[in-house]
Short mmCIF file of C-alpha atoms in Angstrom, two decimals:
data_model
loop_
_atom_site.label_atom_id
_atom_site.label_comp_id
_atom_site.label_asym_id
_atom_site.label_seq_id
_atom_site.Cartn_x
_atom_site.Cartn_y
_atom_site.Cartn_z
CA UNK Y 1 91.06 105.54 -62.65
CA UNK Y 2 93.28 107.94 -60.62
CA UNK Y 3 94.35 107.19 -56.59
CA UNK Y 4 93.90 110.08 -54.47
CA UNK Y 5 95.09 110.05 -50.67
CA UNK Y 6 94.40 112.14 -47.51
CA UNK Y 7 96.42 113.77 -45.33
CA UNK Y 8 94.79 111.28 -42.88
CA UNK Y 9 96.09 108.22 -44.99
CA UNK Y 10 93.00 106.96 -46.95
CA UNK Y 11 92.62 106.53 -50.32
CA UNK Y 12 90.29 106.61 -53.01
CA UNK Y 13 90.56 104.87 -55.91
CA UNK Y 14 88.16 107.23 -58.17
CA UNK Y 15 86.28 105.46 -61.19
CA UNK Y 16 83.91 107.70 -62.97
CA UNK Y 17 80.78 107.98 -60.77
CA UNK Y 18 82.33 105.67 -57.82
CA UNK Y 19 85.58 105.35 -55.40
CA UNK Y 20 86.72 102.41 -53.68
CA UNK Y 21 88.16 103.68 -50.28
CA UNK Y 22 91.18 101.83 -48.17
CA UNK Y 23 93.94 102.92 -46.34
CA UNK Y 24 97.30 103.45 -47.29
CA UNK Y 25 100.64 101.26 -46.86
CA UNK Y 26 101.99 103.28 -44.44
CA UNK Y 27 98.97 103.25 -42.59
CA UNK Y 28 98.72 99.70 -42.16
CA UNK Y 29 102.43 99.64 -40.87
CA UNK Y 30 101.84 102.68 -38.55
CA UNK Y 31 98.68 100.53 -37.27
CA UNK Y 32 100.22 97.50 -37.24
CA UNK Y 33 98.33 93.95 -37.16
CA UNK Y 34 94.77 94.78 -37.53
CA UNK Y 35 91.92 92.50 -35.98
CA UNK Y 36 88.29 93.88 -36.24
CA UNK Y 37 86.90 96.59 -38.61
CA UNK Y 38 83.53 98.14 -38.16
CA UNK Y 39 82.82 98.59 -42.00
CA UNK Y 40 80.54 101.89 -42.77
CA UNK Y 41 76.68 101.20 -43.59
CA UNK Y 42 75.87 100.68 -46.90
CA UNK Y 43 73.32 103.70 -47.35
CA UNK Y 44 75.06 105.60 -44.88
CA UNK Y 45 75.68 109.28 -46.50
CA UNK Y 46 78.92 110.60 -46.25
CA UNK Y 47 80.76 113.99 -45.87
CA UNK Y 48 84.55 114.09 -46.75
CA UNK Y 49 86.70 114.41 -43.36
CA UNK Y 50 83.64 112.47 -41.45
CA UNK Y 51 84.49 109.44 -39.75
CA UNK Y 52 83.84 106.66 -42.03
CA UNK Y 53 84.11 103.71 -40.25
CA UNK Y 54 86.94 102.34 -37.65
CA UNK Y 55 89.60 99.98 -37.03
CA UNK Y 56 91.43 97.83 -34.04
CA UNK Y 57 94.70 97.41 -34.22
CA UNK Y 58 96.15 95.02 -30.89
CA UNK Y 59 96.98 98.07 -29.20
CA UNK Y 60 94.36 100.47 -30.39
CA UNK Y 61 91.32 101.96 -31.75
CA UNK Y 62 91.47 104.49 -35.02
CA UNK Y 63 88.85 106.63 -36.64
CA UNK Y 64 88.81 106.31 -40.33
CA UNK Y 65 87.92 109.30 -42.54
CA UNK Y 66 86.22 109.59 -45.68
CA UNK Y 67 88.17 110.99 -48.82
CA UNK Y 68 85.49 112.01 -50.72
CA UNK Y 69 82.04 112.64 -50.13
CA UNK Y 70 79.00 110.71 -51.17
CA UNK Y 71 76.90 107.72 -50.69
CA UNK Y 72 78.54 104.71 -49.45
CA UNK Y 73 77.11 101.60 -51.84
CA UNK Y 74 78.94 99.06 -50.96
CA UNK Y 75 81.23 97.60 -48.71
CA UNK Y 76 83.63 94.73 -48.60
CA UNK Y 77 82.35 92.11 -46.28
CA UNK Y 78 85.19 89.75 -46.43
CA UNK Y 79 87.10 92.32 -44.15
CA UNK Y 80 84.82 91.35 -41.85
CA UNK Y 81 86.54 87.78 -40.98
CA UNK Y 82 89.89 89.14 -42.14
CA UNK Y 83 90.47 92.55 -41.65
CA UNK Y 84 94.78 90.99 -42.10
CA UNK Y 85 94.17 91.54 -45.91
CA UNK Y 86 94.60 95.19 -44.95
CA UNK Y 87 97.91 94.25 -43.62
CA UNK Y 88 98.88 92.45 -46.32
CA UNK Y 89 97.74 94.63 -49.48
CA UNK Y 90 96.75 97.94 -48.51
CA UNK Y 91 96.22 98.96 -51.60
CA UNK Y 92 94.05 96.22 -52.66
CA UNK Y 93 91.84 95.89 -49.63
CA UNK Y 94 89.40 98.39 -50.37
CA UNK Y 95 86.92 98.72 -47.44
CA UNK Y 96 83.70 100.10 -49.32
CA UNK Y 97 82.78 102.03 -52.57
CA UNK Y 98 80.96 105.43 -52.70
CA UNK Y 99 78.77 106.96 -55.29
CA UNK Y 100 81.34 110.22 -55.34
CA UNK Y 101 79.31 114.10 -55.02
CA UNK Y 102 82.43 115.77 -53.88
CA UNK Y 103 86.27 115.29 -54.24
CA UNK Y 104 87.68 118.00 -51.97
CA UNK Y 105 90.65 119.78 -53.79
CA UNK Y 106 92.84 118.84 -51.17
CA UNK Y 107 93.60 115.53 -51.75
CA UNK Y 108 96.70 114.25 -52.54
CA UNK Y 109 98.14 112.26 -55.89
CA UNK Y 110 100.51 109.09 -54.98
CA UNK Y 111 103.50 111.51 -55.71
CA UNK Y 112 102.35 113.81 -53.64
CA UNK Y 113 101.13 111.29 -50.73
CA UNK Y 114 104.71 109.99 -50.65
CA UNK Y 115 106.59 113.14 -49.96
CA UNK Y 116 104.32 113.95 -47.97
CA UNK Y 117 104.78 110.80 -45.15
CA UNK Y 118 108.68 111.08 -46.39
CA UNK Y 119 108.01 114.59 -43.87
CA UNK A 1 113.92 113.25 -22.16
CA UNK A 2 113.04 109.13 -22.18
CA UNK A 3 116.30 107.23 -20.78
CA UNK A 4 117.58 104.72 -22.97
CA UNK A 5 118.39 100.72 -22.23
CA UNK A 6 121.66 99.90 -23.36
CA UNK A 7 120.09 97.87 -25.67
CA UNK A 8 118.53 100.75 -27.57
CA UNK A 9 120.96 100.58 -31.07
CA UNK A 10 120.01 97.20 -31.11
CA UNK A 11 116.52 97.63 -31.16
CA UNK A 12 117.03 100.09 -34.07
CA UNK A 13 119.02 97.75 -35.80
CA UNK A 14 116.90 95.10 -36.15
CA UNK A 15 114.26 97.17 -37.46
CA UNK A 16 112.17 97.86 -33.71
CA UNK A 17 109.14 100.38 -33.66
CA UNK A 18 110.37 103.14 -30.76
CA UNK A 19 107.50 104.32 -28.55
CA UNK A 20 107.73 105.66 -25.54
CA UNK A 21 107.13 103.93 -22.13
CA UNK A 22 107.68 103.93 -18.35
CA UNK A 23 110.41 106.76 -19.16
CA UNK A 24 112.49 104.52 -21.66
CA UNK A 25 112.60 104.53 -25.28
CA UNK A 26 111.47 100.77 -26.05
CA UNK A 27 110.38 98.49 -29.24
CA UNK A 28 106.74 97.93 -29.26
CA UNK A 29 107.42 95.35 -32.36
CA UNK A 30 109.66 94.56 -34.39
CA UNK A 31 109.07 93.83 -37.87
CA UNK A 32 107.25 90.67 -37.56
CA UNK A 33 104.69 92.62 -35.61
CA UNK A 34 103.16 92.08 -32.84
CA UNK A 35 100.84 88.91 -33.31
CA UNK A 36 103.58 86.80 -34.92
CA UNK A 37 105.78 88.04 -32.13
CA UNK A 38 103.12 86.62 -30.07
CA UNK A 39 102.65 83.35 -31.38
CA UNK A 40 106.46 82.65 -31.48
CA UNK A 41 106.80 83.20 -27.80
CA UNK A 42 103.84 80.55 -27.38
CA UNK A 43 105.51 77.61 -30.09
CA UNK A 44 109.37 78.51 -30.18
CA UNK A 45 111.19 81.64 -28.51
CA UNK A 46 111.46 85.33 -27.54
CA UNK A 47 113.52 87.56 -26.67
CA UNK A 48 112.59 90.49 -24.54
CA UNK A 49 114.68 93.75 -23.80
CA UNK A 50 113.35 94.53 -20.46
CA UNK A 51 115.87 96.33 -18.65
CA UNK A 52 113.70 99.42 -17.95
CA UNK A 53 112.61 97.06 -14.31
CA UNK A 54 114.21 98.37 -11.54
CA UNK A 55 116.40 96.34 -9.54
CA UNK A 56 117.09 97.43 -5.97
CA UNK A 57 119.34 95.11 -3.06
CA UNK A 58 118.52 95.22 -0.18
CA UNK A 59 120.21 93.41 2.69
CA UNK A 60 122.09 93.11 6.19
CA UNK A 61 121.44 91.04 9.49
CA UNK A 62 117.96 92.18 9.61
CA UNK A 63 117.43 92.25 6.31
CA UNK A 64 114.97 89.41 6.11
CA UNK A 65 112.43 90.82 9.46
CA UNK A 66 112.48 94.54 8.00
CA UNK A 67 111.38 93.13 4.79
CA UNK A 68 108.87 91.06 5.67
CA UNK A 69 107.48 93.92 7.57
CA UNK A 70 106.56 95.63 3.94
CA UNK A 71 105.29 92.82 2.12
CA UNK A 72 102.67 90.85 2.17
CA UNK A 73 103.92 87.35 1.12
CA UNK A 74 105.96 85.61 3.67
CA UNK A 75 109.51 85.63 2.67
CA UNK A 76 110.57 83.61 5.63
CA UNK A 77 111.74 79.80 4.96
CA UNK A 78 112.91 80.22 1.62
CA UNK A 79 116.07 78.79 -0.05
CA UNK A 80 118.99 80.60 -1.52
CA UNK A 81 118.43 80.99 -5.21
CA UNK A 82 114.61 80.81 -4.55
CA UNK A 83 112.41 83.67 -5.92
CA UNK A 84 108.79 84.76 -4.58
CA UNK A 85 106.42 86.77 -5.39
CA UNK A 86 104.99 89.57 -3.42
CA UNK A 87 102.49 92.86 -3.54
CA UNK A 88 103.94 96.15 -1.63
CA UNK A 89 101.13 97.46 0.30
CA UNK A 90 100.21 101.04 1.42
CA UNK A 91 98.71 102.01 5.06
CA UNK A 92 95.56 101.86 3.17
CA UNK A 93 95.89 98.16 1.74
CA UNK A 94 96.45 99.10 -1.45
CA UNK A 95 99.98 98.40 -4.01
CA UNK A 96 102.72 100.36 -4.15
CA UNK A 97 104.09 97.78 -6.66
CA UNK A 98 104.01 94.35 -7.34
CA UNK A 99 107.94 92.91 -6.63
CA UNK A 100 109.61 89.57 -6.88
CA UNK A 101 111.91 89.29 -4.49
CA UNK A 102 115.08 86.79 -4.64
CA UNK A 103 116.82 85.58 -2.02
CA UNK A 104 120.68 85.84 -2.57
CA UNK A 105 121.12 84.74 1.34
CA UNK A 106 119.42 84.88 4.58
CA UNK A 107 121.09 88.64 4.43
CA UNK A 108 120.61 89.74 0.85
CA UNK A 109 117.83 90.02 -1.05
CA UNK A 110 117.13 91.33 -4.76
CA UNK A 111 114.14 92.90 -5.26
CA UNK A 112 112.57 93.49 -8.66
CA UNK A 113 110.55 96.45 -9.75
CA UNK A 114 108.06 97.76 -12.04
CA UNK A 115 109.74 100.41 -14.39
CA UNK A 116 106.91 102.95 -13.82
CA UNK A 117 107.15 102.77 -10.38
CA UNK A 118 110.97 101.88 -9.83
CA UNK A 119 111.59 105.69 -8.07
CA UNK A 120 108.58 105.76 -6.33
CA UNK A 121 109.54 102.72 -4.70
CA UNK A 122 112.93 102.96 -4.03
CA UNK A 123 111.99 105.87 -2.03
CA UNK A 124 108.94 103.61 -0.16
CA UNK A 125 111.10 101.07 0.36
CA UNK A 126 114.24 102.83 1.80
CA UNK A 127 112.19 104.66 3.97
CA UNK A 128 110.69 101.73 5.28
CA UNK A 129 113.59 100.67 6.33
CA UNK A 130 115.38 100.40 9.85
CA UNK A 131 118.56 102.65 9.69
CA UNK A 132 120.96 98.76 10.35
CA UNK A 133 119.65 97.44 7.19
CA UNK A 134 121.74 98.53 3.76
CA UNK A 135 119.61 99.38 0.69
CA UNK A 136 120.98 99.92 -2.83
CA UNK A 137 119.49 100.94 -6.01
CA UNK A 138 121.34 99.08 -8.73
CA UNK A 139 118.33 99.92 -11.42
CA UNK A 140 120.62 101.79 -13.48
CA UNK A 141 123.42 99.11 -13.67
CA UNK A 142 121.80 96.39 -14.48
CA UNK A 143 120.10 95.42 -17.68
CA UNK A 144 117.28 92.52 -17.98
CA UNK A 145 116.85 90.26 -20.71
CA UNK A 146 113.76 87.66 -20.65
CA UNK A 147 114.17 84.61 -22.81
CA UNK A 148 110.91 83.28 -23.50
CA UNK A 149 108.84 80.15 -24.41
CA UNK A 150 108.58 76.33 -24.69
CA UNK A 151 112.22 75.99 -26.56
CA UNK A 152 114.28 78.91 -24.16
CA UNK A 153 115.53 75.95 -22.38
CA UNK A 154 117.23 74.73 -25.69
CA UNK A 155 118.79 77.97 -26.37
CA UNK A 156 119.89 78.54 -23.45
CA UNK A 157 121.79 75.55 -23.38
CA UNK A 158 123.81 76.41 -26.20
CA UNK A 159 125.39 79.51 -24.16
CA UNK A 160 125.16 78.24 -20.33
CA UNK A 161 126.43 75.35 -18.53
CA UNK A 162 123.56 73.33 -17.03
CA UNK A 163 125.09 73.64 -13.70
CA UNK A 164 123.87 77.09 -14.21
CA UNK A 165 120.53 76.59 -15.59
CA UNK A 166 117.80 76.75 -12.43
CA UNK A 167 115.62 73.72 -12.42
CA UNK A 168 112.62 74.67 -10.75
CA UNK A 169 109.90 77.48 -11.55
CA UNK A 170 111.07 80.59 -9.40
CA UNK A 171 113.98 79.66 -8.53
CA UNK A 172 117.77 81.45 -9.74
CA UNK A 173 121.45 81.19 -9.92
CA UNK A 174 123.74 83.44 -9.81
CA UNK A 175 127.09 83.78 -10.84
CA UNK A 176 126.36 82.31 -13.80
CA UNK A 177 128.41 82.89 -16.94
CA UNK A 178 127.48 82.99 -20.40
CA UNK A 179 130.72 83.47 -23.12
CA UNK A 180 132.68 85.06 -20.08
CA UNK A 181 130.19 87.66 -19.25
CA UNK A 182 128.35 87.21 -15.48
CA UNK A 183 124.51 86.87 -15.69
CA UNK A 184 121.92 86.18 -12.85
CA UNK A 185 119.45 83.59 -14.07
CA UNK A 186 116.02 83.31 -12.97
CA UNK A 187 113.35 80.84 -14.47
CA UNK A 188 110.61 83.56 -14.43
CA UNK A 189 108.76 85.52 -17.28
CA UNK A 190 105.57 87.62 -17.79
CA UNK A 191 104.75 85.23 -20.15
CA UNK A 192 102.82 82.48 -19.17
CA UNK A 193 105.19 80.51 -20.75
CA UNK A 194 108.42 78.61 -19.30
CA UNK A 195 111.72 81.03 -20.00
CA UNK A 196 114.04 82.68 -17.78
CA UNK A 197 115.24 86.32 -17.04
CA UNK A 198 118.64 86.92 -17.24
CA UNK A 199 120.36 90.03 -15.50
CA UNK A 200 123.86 90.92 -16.77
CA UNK A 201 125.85 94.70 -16.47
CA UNK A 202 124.83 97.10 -19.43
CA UNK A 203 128.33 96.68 -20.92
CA UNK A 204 127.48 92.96 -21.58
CA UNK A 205 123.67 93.43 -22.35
CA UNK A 206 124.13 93.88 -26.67
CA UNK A 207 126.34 90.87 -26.44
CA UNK A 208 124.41 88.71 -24.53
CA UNK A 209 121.33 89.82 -26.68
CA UNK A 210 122.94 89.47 -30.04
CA UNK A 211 124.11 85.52 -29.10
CA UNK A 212 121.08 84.63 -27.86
CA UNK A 213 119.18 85.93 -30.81
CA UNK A 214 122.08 84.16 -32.97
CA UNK A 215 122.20 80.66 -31.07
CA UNK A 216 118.21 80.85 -31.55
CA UNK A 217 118.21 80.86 -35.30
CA UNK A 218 117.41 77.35 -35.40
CA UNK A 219 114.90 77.49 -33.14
CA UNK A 220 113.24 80.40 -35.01
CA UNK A 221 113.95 83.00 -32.36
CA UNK A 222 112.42 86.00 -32.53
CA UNK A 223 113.21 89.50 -30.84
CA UNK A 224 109.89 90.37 -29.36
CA UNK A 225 108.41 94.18 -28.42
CA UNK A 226 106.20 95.46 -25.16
CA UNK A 227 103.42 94.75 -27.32
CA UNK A 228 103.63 91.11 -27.61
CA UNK A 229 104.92 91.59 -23.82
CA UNK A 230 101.81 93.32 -22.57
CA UNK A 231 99.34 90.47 -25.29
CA UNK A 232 101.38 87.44 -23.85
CA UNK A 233 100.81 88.74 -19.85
CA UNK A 234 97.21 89.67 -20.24
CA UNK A 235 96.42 85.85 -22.16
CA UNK A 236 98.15 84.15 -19.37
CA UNK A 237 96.51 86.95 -16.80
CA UNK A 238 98.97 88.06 -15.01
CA UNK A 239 98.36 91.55 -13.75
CA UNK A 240 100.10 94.84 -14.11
CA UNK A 241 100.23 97.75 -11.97
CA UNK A 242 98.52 100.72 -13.23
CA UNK A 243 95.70 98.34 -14.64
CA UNK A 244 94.88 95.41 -12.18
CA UNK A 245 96.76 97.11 -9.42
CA UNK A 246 96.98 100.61 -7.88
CA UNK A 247 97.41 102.46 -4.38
CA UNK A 248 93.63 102.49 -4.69
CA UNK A 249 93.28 98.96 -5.39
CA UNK A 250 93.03 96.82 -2.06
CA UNK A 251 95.38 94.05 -2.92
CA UNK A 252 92.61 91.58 -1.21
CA UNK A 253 90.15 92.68 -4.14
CA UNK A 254 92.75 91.57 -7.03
CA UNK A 255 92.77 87.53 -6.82
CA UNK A 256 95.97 87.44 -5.17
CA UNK A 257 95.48 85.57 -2.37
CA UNK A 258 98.70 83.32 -2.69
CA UNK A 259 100.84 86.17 -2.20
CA UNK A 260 98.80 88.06 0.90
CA UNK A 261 99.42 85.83 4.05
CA UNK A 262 97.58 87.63 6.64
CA UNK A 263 98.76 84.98 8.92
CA UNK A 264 102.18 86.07 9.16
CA UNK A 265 103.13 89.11 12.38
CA UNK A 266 102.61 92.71 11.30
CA UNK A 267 103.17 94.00 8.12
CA UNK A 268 102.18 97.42 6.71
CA UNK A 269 98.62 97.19 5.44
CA UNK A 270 97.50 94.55 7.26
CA UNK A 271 95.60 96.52 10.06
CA UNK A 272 93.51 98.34 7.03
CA UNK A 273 92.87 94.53 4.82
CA UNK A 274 91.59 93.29 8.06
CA UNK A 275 88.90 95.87 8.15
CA UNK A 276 88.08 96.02 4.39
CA UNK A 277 85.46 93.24 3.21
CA UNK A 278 86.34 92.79 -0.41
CA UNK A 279 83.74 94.69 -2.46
CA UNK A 280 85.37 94.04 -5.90
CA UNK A 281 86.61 91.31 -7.55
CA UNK A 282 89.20 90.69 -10.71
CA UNK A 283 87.43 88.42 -13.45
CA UNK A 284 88.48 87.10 -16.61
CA UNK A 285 85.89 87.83 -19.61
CA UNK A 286 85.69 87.02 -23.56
CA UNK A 287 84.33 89.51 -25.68
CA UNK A 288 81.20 87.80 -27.35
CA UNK A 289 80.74 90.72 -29.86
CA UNK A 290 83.14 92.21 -32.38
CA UNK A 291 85.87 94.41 -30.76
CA UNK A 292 87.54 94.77 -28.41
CA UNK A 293 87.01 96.15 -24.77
CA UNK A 294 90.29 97.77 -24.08
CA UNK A 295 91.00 99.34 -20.47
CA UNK A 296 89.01 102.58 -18.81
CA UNK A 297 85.96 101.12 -20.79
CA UNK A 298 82.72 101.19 -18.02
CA UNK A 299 81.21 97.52 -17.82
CA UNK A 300 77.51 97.61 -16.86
CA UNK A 301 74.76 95.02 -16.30
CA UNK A 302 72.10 96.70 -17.94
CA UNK A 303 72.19 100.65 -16.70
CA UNK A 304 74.40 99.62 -13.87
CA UNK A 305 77.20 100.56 -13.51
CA UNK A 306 79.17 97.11 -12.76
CA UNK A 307 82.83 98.10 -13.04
CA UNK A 308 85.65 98.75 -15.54
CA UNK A 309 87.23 97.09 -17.83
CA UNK A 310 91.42 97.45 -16.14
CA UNK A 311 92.96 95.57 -19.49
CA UNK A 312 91.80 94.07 -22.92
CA UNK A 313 93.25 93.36 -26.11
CA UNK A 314 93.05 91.00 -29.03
CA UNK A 315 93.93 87.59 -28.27
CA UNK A 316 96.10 86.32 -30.81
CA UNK A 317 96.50 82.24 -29.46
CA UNK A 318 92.66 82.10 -28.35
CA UNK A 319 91.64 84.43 -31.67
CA UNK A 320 89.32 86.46 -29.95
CA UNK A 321 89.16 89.52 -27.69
CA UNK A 322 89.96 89.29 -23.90
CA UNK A 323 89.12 91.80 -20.97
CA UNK A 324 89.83 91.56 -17.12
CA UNK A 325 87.64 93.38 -15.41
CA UNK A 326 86.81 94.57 -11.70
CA UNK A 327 83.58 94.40 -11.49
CA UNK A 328 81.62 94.93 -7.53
CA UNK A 329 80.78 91.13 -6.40
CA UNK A 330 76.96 91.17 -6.88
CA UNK A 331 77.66 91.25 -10.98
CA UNK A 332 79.51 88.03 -11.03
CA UNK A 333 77.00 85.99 -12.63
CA UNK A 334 74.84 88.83 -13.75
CA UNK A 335 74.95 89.50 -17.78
CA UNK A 336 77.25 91.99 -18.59
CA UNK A 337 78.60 94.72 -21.07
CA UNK A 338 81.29 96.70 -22.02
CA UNK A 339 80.26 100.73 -23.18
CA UNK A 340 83.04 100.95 -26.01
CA UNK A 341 82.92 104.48 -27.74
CA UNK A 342 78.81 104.10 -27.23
CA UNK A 343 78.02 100.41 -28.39
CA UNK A 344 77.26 98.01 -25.97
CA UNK A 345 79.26 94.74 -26.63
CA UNK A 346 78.17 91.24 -24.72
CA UNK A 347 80.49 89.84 -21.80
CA UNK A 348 81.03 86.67 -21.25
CA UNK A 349 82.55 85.57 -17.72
CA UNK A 350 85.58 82.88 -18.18
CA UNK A 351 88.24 81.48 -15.95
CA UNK A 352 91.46 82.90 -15.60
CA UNK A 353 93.87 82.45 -16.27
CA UNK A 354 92.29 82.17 -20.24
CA UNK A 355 95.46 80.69 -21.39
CA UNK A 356 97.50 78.04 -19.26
CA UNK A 357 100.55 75.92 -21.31
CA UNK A 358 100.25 72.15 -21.33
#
């Protein structure tokens, strides 16, 4: 399995065929307390940089992209009731899994990622 | 450049999230984030930095007539130390500002501000003015710290002489003095909560914020952002200019009866609310659907338009999303919904205020 991030500050956990997608840690702090998510259709085809899905924060609304491109297959209901598990593991709340076509060259490793919020 | 309350290294210090607002460099959370920040206000205690409201005296022999000419409460007949509420019409009927105004003497009156508007009215108000009455703009000198929730009492205790401490809801004392420095202490707050506002110079203001967070420990103080500031107001329904109020607003369309005595002699305004029949009103609505109707968002009753959505958020005591809305009369009891970003999400009209303590 390798994690790949966007410049945008989702993830992809990519696993063979498939990629569980979530944001990043320093997303969920920049959003702060989350308290709906519209998950993404399972279905719904995807294009890396669409918007996947979105989130509410208290104070605000925020697009989510998608890392990779593909087929979204499933996605993780119990974020439904309590999108806070972002908050308190991004990295373990993934929000749904795609059947990967594309991985745009452009995405970053966790190395990578890091400098990169570091500025 | 955004000004900076003397409290600003503090912020930093204990870890506050800087945005940008009303011209000053505030904490929107802290660490603990705006929901627990929340909830502590509502069970224990808060502590607000809110020294970006103006502050502006006003006073002389005439002090009390010329100001009662450019509000629309009735600031006649109150006590020394007693505070009141008051909108600060236009010609037109609409806000300048919402104020609290606090009676030092029959001759001196402080008059509160909102932080957006504290130059624009400053300017209204000294204009407004007849040439005998004095008017000073002490915005700059004074900082403002709001101590907030059902145990604010018990901290403030610890630092303040009960002597000191007002007793009743809107009411103040001045001169009070907390470890040697001089504080003005109000039992107000944008809260819906009990808690008190204390005013103190900015040389004192880290002091008096750094004790009061200390002598809160055991009451699990917490400091608390314009996040939890602006979630706290909106549960308890209080409104805020800019949203619920506006120079286009006609303060007799905004629920605010108890502060608009049309009774009283002349005031400015009054000739233009005594022509305008109230076509909107300000309601109180739950979000029945997922998310969350936040303000600018068009309400409609099937493909009528309805009204707008002026603020909504997340509420984190009730758990679910609140709106206020000013929708035209006819839609009261007419099924309504919000257009956010192209879904339609379900209104539900509710009392206000939705939250009220016990």
């Amino acid at each position: 399995m390798k994690i790949l991030f966007r410049e945008s500050h989702e993830w992809a956990a990519i696993e063979g065929k498939t990629a569980k997608i979530g944001i990043s840690d320093h997303a969920q702090k920049e959003l702060g307390d989350l308290v709906f998510i519209n998950l993404p259709e399972v279905g719904a085809e995807v294009k890396a940089g669409d918007v996947l899905c979105d989130v509410e924060s208290v104070k605000a609304v925020s697009d989510l992209y998608a890392p990779v491109s593909g087929k979204v297959i499933k996605v993780n209901e119990e974020l439904e009731s309590s999108p806070e598990l972002i908050n308190q593991d991004a990295m373990g709340a993934w929000i749904c899994e795609i059947e990967v076509t594309d991985v745009p060259a452009d995405l970053m490793d966790e190395a990578a990622y890091k400098d990169f919020i570091k500025g | 450049m955004a000004k900076r309350t003397a409290l600003y290294d503090n912020h930093v210090a204990h870890g506050g999230k800087i945005v940008e607002f009303a011209g000053y460099e505030l904490p929107v959370q802290y660490e603990a984030g705006v929901i627990t920040e929340h909830m502590t206000v509502r069970k224990k205690v808060g502590l607000f930095d809110v020294s970006h409201m103006g502050e502006v005296v006003v006073s002389g022999k005439n002090a009390e007539e010329a100001l009662n000419r450019i509000v629309t409460n009735d600031i006649r007949g109150m006590y020394d130390g007693q505070v009141r509420y008051s909108l600060l019409p236009n010609e037109r009927g609409g806000a300048v500002d919402d104020i609290l105004i606090y009676r030092v003497n029959g001759e001196c009156f402080l008059i509160v501000v909102n932080a957006s508007n504290a130059d624009k009215d400053a300017a209204w108000i000294s204009s407004h003015l007849p040439k005998d009455v004095k008017f000073e703009n002490i915005s700059d000198k004074v900082s403002q710290l709001a101590l907030q929730g059902p145990l604010a009492e018990t901290v403030l205790k610890k630092v303040l002489a009960e002597e000191f401490i007002p007793k009743k809801y809107y009411s103040f004392t001045k001169e009070a003095k907390v470890n040697g420095m001089k504080c003005l202490v109000s039992r107000t707050g944008y809260t819906g909560e009990s808690g008190f506002e204390l005013y103190c110079g900015n040389a004192d203001a880290p002091k008096l914020f750094e004790l009061l967070l200390k002598e809160g420990k055991e009451e699990s103080i917490l400091p608390c952002g314009l996040g939890a500031r602006d979630t706290l107001r909106l549960e308890a329904a209080m409104p805020l200019y800019g949203h619920e109020l506006g120079e286009d607003i006609p303060v007799n369309e905004v629920g605010l009866g108890f502060a608009i005595k049309m009774g009283k002699e002349d005031f400015i305004g009054k000739k233009a609310l005594e022509a305008h029949t109230p076509e909107y009103v300000r309601v109180g609505a739950k979000v029945v659907d997922r998310g969350i109707a936040r303000e600018h968002t068009d309400v409609y009753c099937g493909s009528e338009l309805a009204g707008v959505v002026t603020s909504g958020t997340h509420a984190p005591l009730l758990g679910y999303p609140i709106a206020m809305l000013r929708i035209k009369k006819e839609f009261i009891d007419k099924p309504l919904e919000a257009d956010v970003r192209g879904r339609r999400l379900k209104l539900q009209i509710v009392d206000l205020p939705f939250y009220k303590k016990s």
